[in-house]
Coordinates of C-alpha atoms and ligand atoms in Angstrom, one line a residue:
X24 CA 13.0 -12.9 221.0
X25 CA 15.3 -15.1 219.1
X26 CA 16.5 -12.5 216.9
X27 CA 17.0 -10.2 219.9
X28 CA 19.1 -13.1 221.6
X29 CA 21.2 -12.9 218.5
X30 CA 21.8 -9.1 218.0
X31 CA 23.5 -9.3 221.8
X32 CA 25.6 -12.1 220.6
X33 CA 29.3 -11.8 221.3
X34 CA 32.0 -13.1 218.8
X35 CA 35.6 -13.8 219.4
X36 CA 38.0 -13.2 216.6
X37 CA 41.3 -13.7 216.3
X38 CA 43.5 -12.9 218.8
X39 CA 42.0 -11.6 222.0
X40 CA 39.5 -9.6 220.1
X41 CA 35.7 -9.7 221.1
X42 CA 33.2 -7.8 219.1
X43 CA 29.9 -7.6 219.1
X44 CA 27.6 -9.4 216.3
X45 CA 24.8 -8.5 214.3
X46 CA 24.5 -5.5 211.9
X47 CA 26.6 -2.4 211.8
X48 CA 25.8 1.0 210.1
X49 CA 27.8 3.9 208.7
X50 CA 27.0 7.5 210.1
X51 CA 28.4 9.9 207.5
X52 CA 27.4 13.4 208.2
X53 CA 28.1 15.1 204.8
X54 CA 24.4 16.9 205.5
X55 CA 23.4 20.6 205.1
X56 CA 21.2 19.5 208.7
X57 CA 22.8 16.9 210.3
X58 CA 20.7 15.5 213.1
X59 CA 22.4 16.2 216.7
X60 CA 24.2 13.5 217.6
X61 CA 22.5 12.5 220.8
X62 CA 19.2 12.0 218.2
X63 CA 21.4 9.7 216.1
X64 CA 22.7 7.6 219.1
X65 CA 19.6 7.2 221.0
X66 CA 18.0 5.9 216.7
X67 CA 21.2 3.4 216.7
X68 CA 20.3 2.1 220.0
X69 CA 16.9 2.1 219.5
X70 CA 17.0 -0.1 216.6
X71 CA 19.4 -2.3 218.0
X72 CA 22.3 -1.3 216.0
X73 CA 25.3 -2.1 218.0
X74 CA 28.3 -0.9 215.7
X75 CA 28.5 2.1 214.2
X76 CA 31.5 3.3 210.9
X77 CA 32.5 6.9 211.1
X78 CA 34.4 8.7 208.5
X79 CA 35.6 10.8 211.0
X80 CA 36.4 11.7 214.1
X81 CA 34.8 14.0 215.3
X82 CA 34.7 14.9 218.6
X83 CA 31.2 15.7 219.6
X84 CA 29.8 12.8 218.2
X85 CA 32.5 10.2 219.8
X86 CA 31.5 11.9 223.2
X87 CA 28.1 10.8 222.5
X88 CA 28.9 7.3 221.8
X89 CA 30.8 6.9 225.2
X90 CA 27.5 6.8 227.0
X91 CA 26.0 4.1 224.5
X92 CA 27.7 1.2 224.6
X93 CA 27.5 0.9 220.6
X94 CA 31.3 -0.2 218.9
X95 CA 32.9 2.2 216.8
X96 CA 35.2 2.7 213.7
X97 CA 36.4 5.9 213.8
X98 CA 37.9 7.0 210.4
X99 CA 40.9 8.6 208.5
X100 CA 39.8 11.3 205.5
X101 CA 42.2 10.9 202.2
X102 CA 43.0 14.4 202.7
X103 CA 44.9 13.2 206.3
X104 CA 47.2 10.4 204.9
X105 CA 50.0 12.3 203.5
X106 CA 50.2 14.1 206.5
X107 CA 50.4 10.8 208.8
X108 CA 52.4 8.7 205.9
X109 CA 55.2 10.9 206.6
X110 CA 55.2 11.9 210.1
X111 CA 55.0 9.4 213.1
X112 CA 54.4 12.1 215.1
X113 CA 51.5 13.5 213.4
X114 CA 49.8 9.9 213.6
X115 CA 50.5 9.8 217.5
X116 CA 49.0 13.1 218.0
X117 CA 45.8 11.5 216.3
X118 CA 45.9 8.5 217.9
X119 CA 45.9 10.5 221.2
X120 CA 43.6 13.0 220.3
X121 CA 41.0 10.6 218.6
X122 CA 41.5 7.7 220.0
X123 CA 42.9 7.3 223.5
X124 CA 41.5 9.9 224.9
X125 CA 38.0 8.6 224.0
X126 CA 38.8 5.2 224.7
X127 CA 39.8 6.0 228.4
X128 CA 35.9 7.6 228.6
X129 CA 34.3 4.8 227.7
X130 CA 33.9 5.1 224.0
X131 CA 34.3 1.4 222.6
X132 CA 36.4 2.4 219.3
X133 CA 37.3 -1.4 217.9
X134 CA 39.1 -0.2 214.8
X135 CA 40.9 2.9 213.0
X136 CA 39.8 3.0 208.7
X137 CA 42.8 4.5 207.8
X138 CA 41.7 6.5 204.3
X139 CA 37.8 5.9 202.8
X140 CA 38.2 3.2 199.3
X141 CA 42.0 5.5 198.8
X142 CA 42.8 3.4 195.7
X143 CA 39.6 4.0 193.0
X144 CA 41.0 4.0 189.9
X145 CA 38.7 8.2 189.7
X146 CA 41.6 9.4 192.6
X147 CA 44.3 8.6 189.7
X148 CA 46.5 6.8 191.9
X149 CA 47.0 10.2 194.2
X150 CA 46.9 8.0 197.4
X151 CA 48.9 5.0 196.4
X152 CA 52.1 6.1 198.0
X153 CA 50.8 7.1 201.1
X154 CA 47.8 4.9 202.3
X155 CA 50.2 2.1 203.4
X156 CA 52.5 4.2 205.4
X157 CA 49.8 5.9 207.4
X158 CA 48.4 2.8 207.8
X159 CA 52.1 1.5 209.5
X160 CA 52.1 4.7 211.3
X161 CA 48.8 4.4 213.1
X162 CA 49.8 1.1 213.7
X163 CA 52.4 2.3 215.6
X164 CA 51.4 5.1 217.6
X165 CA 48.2 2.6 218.8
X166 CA 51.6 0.7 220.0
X167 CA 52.8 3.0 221.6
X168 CA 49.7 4.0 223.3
X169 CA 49.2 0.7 224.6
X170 CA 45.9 0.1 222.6
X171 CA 46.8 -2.1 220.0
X172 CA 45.3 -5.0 221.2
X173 CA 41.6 -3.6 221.7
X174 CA 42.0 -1.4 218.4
X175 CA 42.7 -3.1 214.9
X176 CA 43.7 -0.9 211.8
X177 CA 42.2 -1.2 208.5
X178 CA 42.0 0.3 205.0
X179 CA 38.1 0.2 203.5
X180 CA 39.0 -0.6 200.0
X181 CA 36.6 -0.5 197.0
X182 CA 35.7 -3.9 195.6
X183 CA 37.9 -2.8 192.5
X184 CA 41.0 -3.5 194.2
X185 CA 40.6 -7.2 193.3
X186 CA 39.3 -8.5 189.9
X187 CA 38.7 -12.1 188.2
X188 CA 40.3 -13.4 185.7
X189 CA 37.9 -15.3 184.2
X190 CA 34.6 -14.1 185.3
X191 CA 34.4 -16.2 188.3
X192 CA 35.1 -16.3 192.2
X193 CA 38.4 -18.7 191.7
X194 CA 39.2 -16.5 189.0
X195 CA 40.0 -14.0 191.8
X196 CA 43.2 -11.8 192.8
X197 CA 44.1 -8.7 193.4
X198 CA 44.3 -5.8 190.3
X199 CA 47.3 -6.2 188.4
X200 CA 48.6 -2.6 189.1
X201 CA 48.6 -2.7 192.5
X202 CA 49.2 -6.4 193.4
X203 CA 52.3 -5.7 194.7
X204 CA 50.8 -2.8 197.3
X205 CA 47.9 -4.9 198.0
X206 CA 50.0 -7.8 199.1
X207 CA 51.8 -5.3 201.8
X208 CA 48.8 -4.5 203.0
X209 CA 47.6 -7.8 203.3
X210 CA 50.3 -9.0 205.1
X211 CA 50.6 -6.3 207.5
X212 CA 47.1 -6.3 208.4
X213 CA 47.5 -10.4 208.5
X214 CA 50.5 -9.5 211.2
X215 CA 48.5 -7.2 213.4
X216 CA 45.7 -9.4 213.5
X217 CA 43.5 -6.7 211.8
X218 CA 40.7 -7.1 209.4
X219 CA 40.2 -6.4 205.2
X220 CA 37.8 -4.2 204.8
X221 CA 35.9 -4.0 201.4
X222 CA 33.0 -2.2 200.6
X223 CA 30.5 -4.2 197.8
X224 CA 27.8 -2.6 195.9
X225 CA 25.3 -4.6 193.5
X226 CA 23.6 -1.2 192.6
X227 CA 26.6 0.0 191.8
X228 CA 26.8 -2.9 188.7
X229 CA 23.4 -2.3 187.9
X230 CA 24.1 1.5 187.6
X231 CA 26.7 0.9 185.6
X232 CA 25.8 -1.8 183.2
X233 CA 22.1 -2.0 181.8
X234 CA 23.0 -5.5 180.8
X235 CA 23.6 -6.7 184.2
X236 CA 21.3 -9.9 185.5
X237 CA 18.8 -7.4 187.6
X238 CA 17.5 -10.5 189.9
X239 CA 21.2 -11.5 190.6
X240 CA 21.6 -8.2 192.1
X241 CA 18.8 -9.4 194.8
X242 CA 18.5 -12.2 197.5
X243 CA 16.0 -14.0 196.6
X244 CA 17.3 -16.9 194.4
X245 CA 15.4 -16.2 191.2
X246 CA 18.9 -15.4 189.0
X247 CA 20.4 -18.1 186.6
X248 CA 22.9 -19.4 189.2
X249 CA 26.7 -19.2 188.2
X250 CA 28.6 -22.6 189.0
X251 CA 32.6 -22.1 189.5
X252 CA 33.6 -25.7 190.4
X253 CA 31.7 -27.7 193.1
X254 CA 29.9 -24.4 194.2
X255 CA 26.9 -22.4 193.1
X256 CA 26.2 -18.7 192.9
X257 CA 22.8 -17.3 193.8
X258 CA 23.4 -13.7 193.9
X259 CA 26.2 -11.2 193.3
X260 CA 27.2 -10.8 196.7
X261 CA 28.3 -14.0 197.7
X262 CA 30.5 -14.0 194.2
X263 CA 32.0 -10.6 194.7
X264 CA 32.7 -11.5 198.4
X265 CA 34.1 -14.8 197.4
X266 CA 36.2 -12.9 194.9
X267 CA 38.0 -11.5 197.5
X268 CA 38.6 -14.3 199.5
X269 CA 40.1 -16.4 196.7
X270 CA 42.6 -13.5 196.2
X271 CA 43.4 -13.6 200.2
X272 CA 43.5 -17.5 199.8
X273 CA 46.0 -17.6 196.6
X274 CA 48.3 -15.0 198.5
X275 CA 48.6 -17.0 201.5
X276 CA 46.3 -15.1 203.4
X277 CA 42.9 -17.3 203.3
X278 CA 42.0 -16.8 206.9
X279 CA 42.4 -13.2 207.3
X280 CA 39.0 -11.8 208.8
X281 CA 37.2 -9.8 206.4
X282 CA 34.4 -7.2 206.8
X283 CA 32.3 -6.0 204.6
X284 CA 32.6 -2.2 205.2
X285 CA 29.2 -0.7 203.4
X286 CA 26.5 -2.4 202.0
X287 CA 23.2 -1.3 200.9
X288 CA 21.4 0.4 198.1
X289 CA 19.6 4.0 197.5
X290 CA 16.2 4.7 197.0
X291 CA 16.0 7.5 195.1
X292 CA 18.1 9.7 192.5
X293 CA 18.2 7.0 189.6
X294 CA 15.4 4.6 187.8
X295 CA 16.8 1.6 190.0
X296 CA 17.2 3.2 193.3
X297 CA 13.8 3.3 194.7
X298 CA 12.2 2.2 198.1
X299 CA 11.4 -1.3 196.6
X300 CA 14.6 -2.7 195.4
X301 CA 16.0 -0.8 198.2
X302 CA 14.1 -2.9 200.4
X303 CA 14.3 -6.2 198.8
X304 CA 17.9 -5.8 199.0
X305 CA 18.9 -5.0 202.6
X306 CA 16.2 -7.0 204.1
X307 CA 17.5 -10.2 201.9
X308 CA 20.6 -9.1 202.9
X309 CA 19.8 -9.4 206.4
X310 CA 17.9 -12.5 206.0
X311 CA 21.1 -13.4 204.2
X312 CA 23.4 -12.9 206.6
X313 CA 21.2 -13.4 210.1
X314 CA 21.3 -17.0 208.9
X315 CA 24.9 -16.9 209.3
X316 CA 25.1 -19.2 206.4
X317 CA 28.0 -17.3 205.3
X318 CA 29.4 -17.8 201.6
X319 CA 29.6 -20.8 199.9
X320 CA 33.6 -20.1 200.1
X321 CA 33.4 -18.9 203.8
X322 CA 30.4 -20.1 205.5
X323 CA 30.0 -18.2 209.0
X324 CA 29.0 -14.8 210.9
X325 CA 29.2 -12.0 208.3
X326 CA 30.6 -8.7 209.2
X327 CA 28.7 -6.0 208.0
X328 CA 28.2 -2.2 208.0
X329 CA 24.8 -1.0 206.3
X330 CA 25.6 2.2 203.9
X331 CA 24.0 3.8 204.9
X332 CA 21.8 4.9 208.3
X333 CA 20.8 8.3 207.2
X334 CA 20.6 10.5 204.1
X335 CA 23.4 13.4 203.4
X336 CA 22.3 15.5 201.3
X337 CA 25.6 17.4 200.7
X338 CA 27.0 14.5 198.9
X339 CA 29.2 14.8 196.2
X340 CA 26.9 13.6 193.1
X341 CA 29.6 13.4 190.7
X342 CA 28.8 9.4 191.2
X343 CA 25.4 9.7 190.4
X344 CA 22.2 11.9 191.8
X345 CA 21.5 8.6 193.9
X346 CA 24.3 9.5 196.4
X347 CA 22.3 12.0 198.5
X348 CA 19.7 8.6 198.9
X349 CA 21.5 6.1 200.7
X350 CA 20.1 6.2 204.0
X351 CA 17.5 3.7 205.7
X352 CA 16.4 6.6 207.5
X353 CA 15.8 10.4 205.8
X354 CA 17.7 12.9 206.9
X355 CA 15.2 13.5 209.7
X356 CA 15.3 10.2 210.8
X357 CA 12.4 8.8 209.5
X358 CA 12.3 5.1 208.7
X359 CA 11.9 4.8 204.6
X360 CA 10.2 1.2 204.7
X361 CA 10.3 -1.9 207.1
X362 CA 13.2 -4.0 207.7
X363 CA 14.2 -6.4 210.3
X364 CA 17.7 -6.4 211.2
X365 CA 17.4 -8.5 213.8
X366 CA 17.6 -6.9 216.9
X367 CA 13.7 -6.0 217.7
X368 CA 11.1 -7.5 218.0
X369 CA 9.0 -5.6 216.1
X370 CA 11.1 -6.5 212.6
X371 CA 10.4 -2.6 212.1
X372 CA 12.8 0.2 212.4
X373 CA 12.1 2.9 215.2
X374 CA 12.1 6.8 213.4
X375 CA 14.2 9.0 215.1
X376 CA 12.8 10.8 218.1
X377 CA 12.9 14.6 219.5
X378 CA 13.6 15.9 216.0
X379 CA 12.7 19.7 215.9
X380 CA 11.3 21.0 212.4
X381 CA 11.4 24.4 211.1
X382 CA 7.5 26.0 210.7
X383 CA 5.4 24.2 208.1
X384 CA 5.5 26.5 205.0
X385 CA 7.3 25.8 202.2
X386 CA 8.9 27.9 199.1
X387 CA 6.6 27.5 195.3
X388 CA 5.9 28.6 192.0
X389 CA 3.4 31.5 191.9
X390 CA 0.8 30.5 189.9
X391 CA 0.5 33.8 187.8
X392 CA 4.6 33.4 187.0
X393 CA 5.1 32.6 183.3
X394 CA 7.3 29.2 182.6
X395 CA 8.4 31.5 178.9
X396 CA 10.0 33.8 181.4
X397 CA 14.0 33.5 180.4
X398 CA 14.8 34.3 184.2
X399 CA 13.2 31.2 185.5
X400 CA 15.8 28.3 183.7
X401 CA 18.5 30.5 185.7
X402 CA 16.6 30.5 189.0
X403 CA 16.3 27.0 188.9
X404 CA 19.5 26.4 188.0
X405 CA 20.7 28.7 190.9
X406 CA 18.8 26.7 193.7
X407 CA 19.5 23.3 192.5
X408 CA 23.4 24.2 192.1
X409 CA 23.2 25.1 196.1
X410 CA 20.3 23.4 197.1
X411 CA 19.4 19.6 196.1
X412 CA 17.3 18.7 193.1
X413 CA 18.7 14.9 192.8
X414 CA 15.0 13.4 193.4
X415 CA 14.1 15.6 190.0
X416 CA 14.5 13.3 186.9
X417 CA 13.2 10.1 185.4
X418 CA 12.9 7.6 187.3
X419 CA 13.1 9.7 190.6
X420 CA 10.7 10.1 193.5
X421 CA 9.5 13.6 191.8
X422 CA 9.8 12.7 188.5
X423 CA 6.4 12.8 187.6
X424 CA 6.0 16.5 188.3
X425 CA 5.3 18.8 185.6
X426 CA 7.4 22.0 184.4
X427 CA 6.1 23.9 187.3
X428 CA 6.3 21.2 189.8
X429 CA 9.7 21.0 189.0
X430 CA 10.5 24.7 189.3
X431 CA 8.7 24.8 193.2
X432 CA 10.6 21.5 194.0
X433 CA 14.1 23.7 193.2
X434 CA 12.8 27.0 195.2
X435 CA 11.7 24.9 198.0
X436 CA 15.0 22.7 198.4
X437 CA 17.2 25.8 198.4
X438 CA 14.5 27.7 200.9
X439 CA 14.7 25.1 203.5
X440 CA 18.3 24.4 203.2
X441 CA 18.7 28.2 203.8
X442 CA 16.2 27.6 206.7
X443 CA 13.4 29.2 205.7
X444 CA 14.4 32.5 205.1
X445 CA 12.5 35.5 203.7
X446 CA 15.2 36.4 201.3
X447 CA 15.7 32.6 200.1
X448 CA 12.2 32.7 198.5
X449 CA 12.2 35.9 196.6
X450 CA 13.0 34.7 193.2
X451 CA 11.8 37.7 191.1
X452 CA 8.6 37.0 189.6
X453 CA 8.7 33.6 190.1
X454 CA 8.1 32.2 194.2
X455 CA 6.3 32.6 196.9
X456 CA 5.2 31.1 200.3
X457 CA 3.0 28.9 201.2
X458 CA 1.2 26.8 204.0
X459 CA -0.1 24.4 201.9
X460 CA 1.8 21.5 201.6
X461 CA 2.6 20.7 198.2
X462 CA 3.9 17.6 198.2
X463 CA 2.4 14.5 196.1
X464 CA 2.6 10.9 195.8
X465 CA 6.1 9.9 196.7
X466 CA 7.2 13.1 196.0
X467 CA 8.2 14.7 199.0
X468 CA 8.6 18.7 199.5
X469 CA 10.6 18.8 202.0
X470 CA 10.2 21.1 205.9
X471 CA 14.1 21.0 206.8
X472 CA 15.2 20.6 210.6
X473 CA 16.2 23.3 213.1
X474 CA 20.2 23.5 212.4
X475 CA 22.7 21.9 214.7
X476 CA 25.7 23.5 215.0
X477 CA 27.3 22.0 217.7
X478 CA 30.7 20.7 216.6
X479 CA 29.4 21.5 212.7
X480 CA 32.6 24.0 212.5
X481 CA 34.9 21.1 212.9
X482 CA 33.2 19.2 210.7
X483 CA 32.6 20.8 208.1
X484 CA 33.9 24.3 208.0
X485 CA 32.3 27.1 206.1
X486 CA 30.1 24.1 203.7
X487 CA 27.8 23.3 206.4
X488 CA 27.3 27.2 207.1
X489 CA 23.7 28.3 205.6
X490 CA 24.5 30.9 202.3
X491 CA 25.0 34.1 203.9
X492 CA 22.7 36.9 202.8
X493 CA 25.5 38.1 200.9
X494 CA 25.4 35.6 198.0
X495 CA 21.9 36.1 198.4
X496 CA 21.9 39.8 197.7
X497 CA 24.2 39.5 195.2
X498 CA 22.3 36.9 193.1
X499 CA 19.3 39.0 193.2
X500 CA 20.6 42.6 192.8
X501 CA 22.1 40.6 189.4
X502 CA 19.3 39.0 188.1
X503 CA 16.4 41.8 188.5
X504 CA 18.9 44.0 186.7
Ligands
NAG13 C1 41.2 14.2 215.0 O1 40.2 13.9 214.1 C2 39.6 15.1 213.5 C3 38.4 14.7 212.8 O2 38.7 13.8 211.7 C4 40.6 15.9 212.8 O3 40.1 17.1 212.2 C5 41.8 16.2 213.7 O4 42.8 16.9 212.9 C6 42.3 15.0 214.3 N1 43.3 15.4 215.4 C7 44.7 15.2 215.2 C8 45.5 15.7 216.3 O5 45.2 14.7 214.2
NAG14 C1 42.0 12.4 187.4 O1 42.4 12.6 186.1 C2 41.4 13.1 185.3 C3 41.9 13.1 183.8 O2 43.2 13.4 183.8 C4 40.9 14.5 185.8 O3 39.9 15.0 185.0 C5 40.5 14.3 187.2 O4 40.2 15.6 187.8 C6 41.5 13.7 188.1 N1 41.0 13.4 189.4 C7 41.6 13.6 190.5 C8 40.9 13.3 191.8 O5 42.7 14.0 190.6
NAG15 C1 11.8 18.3 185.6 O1 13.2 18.3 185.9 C2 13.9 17.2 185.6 C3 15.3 17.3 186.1 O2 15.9 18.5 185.9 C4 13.9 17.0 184.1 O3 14.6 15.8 183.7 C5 12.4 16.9 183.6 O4 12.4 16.8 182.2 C6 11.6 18.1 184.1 N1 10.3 17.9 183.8 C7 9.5 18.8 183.2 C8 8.1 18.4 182.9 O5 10.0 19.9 182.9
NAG16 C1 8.3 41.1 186.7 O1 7.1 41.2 186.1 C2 6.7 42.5 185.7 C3 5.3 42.5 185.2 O2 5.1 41.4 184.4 C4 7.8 43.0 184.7 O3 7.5 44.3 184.4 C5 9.1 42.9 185.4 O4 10.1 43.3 184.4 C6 9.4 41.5 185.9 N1 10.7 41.5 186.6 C7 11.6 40.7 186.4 C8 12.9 40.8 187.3 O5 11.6 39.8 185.5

């Protein structure tokens, strides 16, 4: 009861903001089968999840918010800042058409993310010039419309756009080559009473360094603790966080709110993203921040989005294979281990409900096909280039599958994802169909979901489409050739 008491909790900010407390999550829906977005609202509620980070805004799934009650961030794509950097009208027509006229149906948006982390050093600097004047010209146009005191702005920046100079919190400011453009930003959010948003990911430094502390990733106080000054370091949150508020603090700017736009880490896809230190993180997270203990540099309520609620499996991967993984739920809404985030009572999470499977047969290996058989490196490679084959590899959910495990995990991904059709299992000489289920240990063949395609146009144009037949005939009328 007392967490419950707490995930209804209602903050004031600055100014004459309220929001609501307790843990958000992001809703990305980069997924060849989305779930409807009625399924996803009822899960949010359900688990007492009471702020929800779009990347979008798309239409259908604001409508659904406006019946729930659950605060939203609707987002900004790159691909949209040039456009509203350089046309004031262009960001009043989106202010109109994605905010205010959701707003006046009930749909609680609380802030605008104008761009998605526009200044990693991998986008070569392509949104540098444009990021803060969208950002001023949404701004604007929420002026104008008379909403800028219930909506905020804000840019969800990488944790890259501030570094230390000598390894610790203090050390902190923001990069070098953008200082300048950081400190606009910084200010102008200051002057609009709007929030930094930064997105911090331990995995991320794990992933990237083999020689990073492993336990100082975690929670649980078991890392060498780093001492910068009076204070003490536990874990690499509270430094990275701290980072950034000693760069808002040496710029002037040390009571600007911050939140902390994604947070979480994957569970499959890589050797450290698995269901156990996906666990051990968010739930010491939440433990983490449900004390509202804070930082040692800013002790308080922390403001948090979990990255991320559900799984997309039409992720980019260039990151890494663990992208597709991120979820606390699968991409069918089921809950991948127990975590309390404070808003049940039951301290587990609630699966999705209502979700409609296709029929239970999946897409194999024949047993009589030969592995020597040179067309069967270029099938696979065929169905894991369209379908998804990132829980394949060491370290992975499926990696302990042999050679011919591996090829039926590669038929069967691109079967479902073309939902089960006849012609999306007829590798020559090589599948078939079957009702057994296949899967083993944590290795999950997947049954995919009916397809939604409700407002999936607008999302997502042809990529969300299944393959047509076309490509389909054409890939086979090559190969048995
Ligand atoms: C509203 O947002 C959607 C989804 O992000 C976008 O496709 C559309 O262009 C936006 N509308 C306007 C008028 O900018
Ligand atoms: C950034 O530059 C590198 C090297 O010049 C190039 O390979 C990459 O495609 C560029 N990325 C983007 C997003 O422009
Ligand atoms: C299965 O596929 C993965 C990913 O392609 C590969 O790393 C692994 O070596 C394969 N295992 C076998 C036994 O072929
Ligand atoms: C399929 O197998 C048969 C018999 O082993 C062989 O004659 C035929 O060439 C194979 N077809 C392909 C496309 O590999």
């Amino acid at each position: 009861m007392r967490w419950f008491s707490v995930g209804i909790k209602v903050v004031c900010l600055v100014s004459m903001m309220c929001t609501v407390s307790g843990i958000g999550a992001n809703w990305g829906t980069q997924a060849s089968h989305p779930l409807p977005p009625d399924t996803v609202v009822r899960l949010l509620r359900e688990n007492g999840i009471r702020k929800v980070k779009l990347f979008d805004a798309d239409y259908d799934t604001l409508r659904t918010l406006g019946k729930s009650g659950v605060e939203v961030m609707v987002g900004i794509p790159n691909d949209m800042l040039a456009s509203l950097a350089t046309s004031v009208k262009a960001a009043e027509k989106w202010v109109s058409k994605n905010v205010s006229a959701h707003s006046s149906s009930n749909v609680k948006i609380r802030y605008v993310a104008v761009g998605n982390e526009p200044f990693l050093e991998t986008y070569n600097g392509s949104f540098l010039r444009t990021t803060f004047p969208a950002l001023q010209n949404v701004q604007s146009a929420l002026i104008k419309a008379g909403l800028s005191n219930q909506v905020k702005v804000t840019v969800p920046l990488n944790a890259d756009v501030y570094a230390s100079s000598n390894g610790l919190p203090s050390g902190g400011d923001f990069r070098t080559d953008i200082h300048g453009l950081m400190l606009q930003i910084v200010k102008f959010l200051s002057d609009n009473g709007a929030p930094f948003t930064v997105n911090i990911y331990p995995f991320i430094s794990l992933y990237i360094d083999s020689n990073f502390p492993v336990d100082y990733a975690f929670f649980d106080g078991n890392a060498s603790p780093i001492t910068d000054g009076s204070l003490t370091y536990y874990n690499m949150f509270d430094a990275n966080y701290d980072t950034l508020v000693w760069a808002l603090q040496k710029n002037g700017f040390g009571n600007l709110p911050i939140i902390v736009g994604e947070i979480g880490w994957p569970t499959d896809g890589d050797q450290n993203a698995n269901i156990v230190y996906a666990q051990r993180f968010n739930q010491g997270f939440m433990s983490h921040t449900l004390g509202g203990r804070g930082t040692p540099m800013r002790p308080g309520p922390i403001d948090a989005y979990l990255f991320s609620l559900i799984d997309e499996d039409a992720k980019s991967i260039d990151p890494g294979n663990f992208e597709r993984h991120w979820g606390i739920f699968t991409f069918d809404g089921i809950a991948k281990y127990q975590l309390n985030l404070g808003s049940t009572n039951s301290g587990s999470l609630v699966p999705a409900k209502g979700v409609h499977y296709l029929e239970r047969k999946w897409c194999v290996m024949k047993p009589s096909a030969n592995l020597d058989d040179p067309q069967v490196a270029l099938s696979v490679s065929y169905a894991c280039g369209l379908a998804d084959c990132t829980s394949l590899g060491y370290g992975t959910s499926c990696g302990s599958l042999d050679a011919r495990g591996n090829i039926s995990y590669a038929v069967n991904s691109y079967y479902q994802r073309n939902n089960q059709l006849d012609v999306a299992c007829k590798f020559p000489n090589l599948s078939m169909i079957t009702k057994t289920n296949p899967s083993v240990g944590s290795c999950r063949f997947e049954i995919m979901i009916e397809p939604y395609y409700g407002g999936a146009e607008r999302r997502f144009g042809c990529l969300q489409k299944p393959l047509s037949l076309v490509a389909l005939i054409i890939f086979f009328s090559l190969t048995v050739v």
